[in-house]
Coordinates of N, CA and C in Angstrom, one line a residue:
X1127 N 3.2 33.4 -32.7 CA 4.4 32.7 -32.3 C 4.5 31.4 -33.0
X1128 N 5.2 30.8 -32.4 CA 5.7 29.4 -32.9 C 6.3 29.0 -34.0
X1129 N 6.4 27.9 -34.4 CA 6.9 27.6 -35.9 C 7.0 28.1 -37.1
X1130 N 7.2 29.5 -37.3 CA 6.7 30.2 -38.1 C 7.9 31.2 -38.7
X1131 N 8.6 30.9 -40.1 CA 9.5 31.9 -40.2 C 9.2 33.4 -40.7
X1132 N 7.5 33.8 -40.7 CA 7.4 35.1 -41.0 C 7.6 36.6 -39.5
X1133 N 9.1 37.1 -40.2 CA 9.5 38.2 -39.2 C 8.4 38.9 -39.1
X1134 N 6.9 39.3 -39.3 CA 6.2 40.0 -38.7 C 5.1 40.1 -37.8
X1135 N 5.5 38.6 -37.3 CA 5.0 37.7 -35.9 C 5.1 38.1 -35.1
X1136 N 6.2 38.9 -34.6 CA 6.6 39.2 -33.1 C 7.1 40.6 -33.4
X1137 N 6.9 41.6 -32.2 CA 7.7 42.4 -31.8 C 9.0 42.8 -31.0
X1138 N 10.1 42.1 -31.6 CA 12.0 41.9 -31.5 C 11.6 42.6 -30.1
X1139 N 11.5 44.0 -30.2 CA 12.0 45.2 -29.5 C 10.7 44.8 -27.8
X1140 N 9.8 44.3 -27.5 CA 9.6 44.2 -26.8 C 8.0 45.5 -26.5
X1141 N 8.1 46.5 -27.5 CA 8.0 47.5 -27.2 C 6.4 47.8 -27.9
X1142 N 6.0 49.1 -28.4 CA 4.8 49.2 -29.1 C 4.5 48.7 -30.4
X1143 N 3.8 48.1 -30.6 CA 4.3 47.6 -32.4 C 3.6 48.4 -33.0
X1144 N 4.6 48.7 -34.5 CA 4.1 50.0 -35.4 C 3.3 49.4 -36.2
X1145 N 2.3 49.5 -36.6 CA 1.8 49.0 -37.7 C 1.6 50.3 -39.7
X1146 N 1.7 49.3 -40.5 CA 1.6 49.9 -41.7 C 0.6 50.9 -41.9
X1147 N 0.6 52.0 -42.7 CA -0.1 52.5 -43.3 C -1.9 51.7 -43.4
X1148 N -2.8 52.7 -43.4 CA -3.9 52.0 -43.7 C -4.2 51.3 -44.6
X1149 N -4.8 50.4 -45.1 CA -4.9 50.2 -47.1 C -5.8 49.8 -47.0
X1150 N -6.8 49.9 -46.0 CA -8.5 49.4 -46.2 C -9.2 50.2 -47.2
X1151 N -8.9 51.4 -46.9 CA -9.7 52.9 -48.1 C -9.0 52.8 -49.7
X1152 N -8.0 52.2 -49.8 CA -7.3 52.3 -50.7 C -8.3 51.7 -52.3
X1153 N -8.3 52.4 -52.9 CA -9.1 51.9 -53.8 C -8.4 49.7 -54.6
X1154 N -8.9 49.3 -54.2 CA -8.5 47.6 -54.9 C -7.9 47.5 -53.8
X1155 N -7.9 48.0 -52.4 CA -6.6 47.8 -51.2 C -7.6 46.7 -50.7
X1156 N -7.1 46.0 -49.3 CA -7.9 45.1 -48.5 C -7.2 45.6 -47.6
X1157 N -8.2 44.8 -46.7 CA -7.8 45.3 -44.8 C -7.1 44.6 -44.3
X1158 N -6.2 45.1 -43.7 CA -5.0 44.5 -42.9 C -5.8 43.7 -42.0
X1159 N -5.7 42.1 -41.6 CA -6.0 41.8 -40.1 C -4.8 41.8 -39.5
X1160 N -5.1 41.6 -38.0 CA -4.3 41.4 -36.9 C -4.6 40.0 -36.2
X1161 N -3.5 39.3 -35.6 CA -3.6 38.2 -34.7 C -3.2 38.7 -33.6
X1162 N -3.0 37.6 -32.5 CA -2.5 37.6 -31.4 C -1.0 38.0 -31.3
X1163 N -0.1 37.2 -32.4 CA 0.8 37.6 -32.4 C 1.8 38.7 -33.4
X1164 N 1.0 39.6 -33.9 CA 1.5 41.1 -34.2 C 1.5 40.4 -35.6
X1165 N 1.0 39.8 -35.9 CA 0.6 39.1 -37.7 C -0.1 39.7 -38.4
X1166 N 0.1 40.9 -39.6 CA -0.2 42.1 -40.8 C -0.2 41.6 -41.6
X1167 N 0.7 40.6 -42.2 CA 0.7 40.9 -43.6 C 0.7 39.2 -43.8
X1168 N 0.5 38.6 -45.0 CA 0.4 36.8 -45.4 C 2.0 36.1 -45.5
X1169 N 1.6 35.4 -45.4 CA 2.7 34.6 -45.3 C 3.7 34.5 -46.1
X1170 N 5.1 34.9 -46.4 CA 5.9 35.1 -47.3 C 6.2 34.3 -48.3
X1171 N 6.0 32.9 -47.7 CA 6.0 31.7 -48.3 C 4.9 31.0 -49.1
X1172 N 3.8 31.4 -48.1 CA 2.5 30.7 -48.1 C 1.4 31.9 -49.3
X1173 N 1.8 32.9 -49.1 CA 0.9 33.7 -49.5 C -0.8 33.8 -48.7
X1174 N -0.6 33.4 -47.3 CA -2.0 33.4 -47.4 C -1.9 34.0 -45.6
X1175 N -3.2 34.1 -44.9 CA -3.2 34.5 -43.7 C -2.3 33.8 -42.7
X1176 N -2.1 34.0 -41.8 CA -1.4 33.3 -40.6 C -2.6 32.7 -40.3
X1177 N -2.0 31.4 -39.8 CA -2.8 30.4 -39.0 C -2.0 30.2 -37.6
X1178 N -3.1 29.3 -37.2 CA -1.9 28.3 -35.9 C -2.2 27.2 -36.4
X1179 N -1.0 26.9 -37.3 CA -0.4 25.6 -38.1 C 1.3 25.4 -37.3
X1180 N 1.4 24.4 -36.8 CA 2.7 24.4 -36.5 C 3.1 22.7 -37.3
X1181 N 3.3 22.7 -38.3 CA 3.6 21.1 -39.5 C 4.4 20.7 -38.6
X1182 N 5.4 21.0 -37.5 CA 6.7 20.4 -37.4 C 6.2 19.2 -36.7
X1183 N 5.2 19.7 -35.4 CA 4.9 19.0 -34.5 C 3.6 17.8 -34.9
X1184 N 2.7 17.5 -36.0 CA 2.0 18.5 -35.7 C 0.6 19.1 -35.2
X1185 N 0.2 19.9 -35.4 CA -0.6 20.7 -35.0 C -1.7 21.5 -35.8
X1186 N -3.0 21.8 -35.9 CA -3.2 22.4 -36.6 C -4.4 23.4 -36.0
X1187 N -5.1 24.3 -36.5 CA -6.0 25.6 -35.7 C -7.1 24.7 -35.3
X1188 N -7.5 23.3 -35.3 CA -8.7 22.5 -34.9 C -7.8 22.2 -33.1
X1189 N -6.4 22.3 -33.1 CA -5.9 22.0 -31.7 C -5.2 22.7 -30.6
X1190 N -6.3 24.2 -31.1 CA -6.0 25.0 -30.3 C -7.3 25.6 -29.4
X1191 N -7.2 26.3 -28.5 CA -8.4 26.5 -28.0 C -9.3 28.2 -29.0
X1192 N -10.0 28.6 -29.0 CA -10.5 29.6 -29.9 C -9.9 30.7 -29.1
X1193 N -9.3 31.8 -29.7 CA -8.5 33.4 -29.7 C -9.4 33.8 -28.7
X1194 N -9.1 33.9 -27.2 CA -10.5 34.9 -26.3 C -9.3 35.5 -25.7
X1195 N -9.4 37.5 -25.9 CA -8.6 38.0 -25.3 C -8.8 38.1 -24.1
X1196 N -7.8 38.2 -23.5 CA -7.5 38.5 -21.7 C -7.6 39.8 -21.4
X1197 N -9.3 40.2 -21.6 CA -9.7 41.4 -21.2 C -10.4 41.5 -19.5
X1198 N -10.2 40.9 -18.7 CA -11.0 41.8 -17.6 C -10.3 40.3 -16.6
X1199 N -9.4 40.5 -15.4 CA -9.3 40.0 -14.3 C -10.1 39.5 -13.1
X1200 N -11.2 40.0 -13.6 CA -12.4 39.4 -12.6 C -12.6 38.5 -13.4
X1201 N -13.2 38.4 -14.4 CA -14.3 37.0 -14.9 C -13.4 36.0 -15.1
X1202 N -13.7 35.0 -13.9 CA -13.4 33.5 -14.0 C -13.4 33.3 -15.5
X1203 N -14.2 33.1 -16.6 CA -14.3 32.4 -17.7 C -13.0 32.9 -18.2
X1204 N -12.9 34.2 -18.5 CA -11.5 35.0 -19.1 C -10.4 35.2 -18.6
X1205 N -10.4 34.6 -17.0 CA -9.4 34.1 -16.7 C -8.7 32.5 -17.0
X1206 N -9.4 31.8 -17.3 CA -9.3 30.8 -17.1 C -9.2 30.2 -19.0
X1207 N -10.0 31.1 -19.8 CA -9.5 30.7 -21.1 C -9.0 31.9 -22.1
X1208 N -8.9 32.9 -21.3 CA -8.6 34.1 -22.1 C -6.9 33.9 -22.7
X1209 N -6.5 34.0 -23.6 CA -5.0 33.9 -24.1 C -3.9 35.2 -23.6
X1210 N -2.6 35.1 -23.5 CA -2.3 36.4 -22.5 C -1.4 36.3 -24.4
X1211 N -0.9 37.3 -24.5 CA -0.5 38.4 -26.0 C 0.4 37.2 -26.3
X1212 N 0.0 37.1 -27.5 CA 1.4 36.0 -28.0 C 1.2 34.7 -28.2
X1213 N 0.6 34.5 -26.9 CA 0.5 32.9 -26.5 C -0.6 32.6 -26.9
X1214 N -0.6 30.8 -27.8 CA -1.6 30.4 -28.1 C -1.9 29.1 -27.3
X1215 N -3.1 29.0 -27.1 CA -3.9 27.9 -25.8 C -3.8 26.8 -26.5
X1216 N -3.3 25.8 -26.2 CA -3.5 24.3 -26.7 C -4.0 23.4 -26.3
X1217 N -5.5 22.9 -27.2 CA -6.6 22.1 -26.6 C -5.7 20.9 -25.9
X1218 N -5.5 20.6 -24.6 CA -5.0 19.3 -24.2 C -6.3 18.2 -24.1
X1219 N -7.1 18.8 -24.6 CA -8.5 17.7 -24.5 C -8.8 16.8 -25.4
X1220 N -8.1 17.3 -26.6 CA -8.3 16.9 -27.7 C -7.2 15.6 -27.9
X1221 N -7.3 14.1 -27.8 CA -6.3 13.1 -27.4 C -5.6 12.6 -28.5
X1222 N -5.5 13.4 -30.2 CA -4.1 13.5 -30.7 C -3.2 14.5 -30.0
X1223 N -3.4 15.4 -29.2 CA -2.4 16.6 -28.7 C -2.2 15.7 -27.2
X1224 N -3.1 15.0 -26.5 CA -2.7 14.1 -25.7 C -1.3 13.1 -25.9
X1225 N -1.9 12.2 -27.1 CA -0.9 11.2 -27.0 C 0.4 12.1 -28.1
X1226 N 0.4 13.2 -28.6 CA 1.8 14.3 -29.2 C 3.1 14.3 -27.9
X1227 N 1.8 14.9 -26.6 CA 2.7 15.3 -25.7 C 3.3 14.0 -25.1
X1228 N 2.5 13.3 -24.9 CA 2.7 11.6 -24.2 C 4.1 11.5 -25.1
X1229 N 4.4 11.3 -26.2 CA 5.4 10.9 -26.8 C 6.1 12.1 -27.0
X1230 N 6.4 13.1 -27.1 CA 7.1 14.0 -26.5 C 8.2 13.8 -25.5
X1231 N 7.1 13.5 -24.5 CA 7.8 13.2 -22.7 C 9.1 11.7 -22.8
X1232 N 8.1 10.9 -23.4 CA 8.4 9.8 -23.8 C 10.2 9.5 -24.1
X1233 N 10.0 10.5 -25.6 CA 11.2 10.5 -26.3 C 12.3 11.4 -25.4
X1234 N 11.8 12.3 -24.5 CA 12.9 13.0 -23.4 C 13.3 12.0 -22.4
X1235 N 12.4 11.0 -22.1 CA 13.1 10.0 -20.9 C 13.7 9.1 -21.6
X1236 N 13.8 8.8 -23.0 CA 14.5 8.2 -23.5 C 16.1 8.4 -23.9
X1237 N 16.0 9.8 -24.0 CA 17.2 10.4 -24.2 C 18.3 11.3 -22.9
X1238 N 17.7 10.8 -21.1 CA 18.3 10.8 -20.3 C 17.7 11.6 -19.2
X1239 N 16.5 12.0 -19.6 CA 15.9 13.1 -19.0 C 15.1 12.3 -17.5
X1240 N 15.3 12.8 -16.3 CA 14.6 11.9 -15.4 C 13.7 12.8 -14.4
X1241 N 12.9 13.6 -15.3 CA 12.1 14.3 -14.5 C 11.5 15.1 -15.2
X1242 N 10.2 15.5 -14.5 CA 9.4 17.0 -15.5 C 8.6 17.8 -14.4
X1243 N 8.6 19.2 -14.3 CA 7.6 19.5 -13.4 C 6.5 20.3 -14.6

């Protein structure tokens, strides 16, 4: 997700996502990875893997928390840092993504906003 104009980030349809043909066996082929967010193939632009780079804000993969899937509803730890599909965890611990949000908020009370839950 996020700031990212490559269409093969997300699944539109809500539904199973199809993935390509194998090309790991392919003789000179490489292996497809997968992310969190339904991400195959490199960047159309970038030529290179998906990150969690978001430039606009910004952000970069040092200010996120590390990919732990949300496998098992009992364990406290994977409840508590496991990522649910899609969604990526953002270090709030880390005090540039602190003071990002701080001025975030900031520039919303400035522009008439008088509240946040």
């Amino acid at each position: 997700g996020g700031n990212d104009a490559n269409p093969h980030h997300r699944n539109p349809q809500a539904g199973c996502a199809t993935w390509p043909n194998k090309t790991s066996s392919l003789s000179g082929g490489s292996s497809p990875f997968y992310t969190q967010d339904f991400a195959y193939t490199v960047g159309k632009h970038t030529g290179k893997q998906p990150l969690q780079e978001f430039p606009a804000v910004p952000y970069g993969p040092l200010d996120f928390h590390c990919e732990r899937a949300l496998s098992s509803w009992t364990d406290p730890l994977v409840l508590n840092a496991g990522w649910l599909t899609g969604l990526t965890d953002l270090d709030t611990e880390r005090e540039n993504v602190q003071e990002r949000i701080a001025d975030y908020l900031t520039d919303l009370i400035g522009i008439g906003f008088s509240g946040f839950r």
